[in-house]
């Protein structure tokens, strides 16, 4: 009971003296050092690491944390004892002239060791692509047929297993749920521009032939029988 008013008095005295210009602060030396240490070690506001789960060749976040000079925050991940969640398929760019498609995706919030693609055309059994390391978010598919309809899925794997892929029936791939958030997507290769030119030339030729034959037919009728006019005049004369 007697201690606290005494301390309060000392503290008030210290504050008052420190407010007086030229006065020495009364605080003990070790107390001052403690204060300095506190300001030195006050925690910086935590910042998120420069990690984008959709960026191609993105270094894993825990490696960024180890390499960086200051601490940064990583997104929480599912347990490494569980297979990864499915990655999210991004945009699919098609290059019709080369029969090529560029596939992009975003990492799941799970530890991932490898990715690979599954590709099926129509209802055929899917083909599995080469394994890609965990930094990869973009891959190319080659030798695609012009006008072909495909389903592509991205699979992630770790020591505990691989992410799920919606399956249609026994073999085919399916784009289940909202394709904007799933691992699979549908895309159609545009027909080759050359094919389009051929088709245009074909249709043009056919139209030209049709018009010619119509003209020939018209003049042939007029010259060799001239039926409509003469027939009409003869009919009038007879009346
Ligand atoms: C992952 O694969 C990409 C593309 O093949 C390559 O550029 C990169 O160096 C690889 N990274 C590691 C850590 O192996």
PDB file of N, CA and C and ligand atoms in Angstrom, residues 57 133 135-136, ligand 1:
ATOM      1  N   UNK A  57       7.108 -19.621 -63.361  1.00  0.00           N
ATOM      2  CA  UNK A  57       8.438 -19.736 -62.746  1.00  0.00           C
ATOM      3  C   UNK A  57       8.503 -19.004 -61.392  1.00  0.00           C
ATOM      4  N   UNK A 133       8.061 -29.024 -63.021  1.00  0.00           N
ATOM      5  CA  UNK A 133       8.402 -28.729 -61.622  1.00  0.00           C
ATOM      6  C   UNK A 133       7.442 -27.706 -61.003  1.00  0.00           C
ATOM      7  N   UNK A 135       7.562 -24.761 -59.986  1.00  0.00           N
ATOM      8  CA  UNK A 135       7.576 -23.327 -60.294  1.00  0.00           C
ATOM      9  C   UNK A 135       6.785 -23.023 -61.573  1.00  0.00           C
ATOM     10  N   UNK A 136       6.480 -24.067 -62.337  1.00  0.00           N
ATOM     11  CA  UNK A 136       5.893 -23.880 -63.675  1.00  0.00           C
ATOM     12  C   UNK A 136       4.393 -23.582 -63.563  1.00  0.00           C
TER      13      UNK A 136
HETATM   14  C1  LIG B   1      11.509 -25.719 -63.591  1.00  0.00           C
HETATM   15  O1  LIG B   1      11.228 -25.885 -64.950  1.00  0.00           O
HETATM   16  C2  LIG B   1      11.436 -24.727 -65.730  1.00  0.00           C
HETATM   17  C3  LIG B   1      10.928 -24.988 -67.137  1.00  0.00           C
HETATM   18  O2  LIG B   1      11.362 -26.213 -67.612  1.00  0.00           O
HETATM   19  C4  LIG B   1      12.904 -24.350 -65.690  1.00  0.00           C
HETATM   20  O3  LIG B   1      13.102 -23.175 -66.447  1.00  0.00           O
HETATM   21  C5  LIG B   1      13.306 -24.109 -64.254  1.00  0.00           C
HETATM   22  O4  LIG B   1      14.682 -23.858 -64.182  1.00  0.00           O
HETATM   23  C6  LIG B   1      12.961 -25.322 -63.394  1.00  0.00           C
HETATM   24  N1  LIG B   1      13.200 -24.954 -62.019  1.00  0.00           N
HETATM   25  C7  LIG B   1      13.759 -25.780 -61.159  1.00  0.00           C
HETATM   26  C8  LIG B   1      13.909 -25.281 -59.785  1.00  0.00           C
HETATM   27  O5  LIG B   1      14.111 -26.905 -61.474  1.00  0.00           O
END
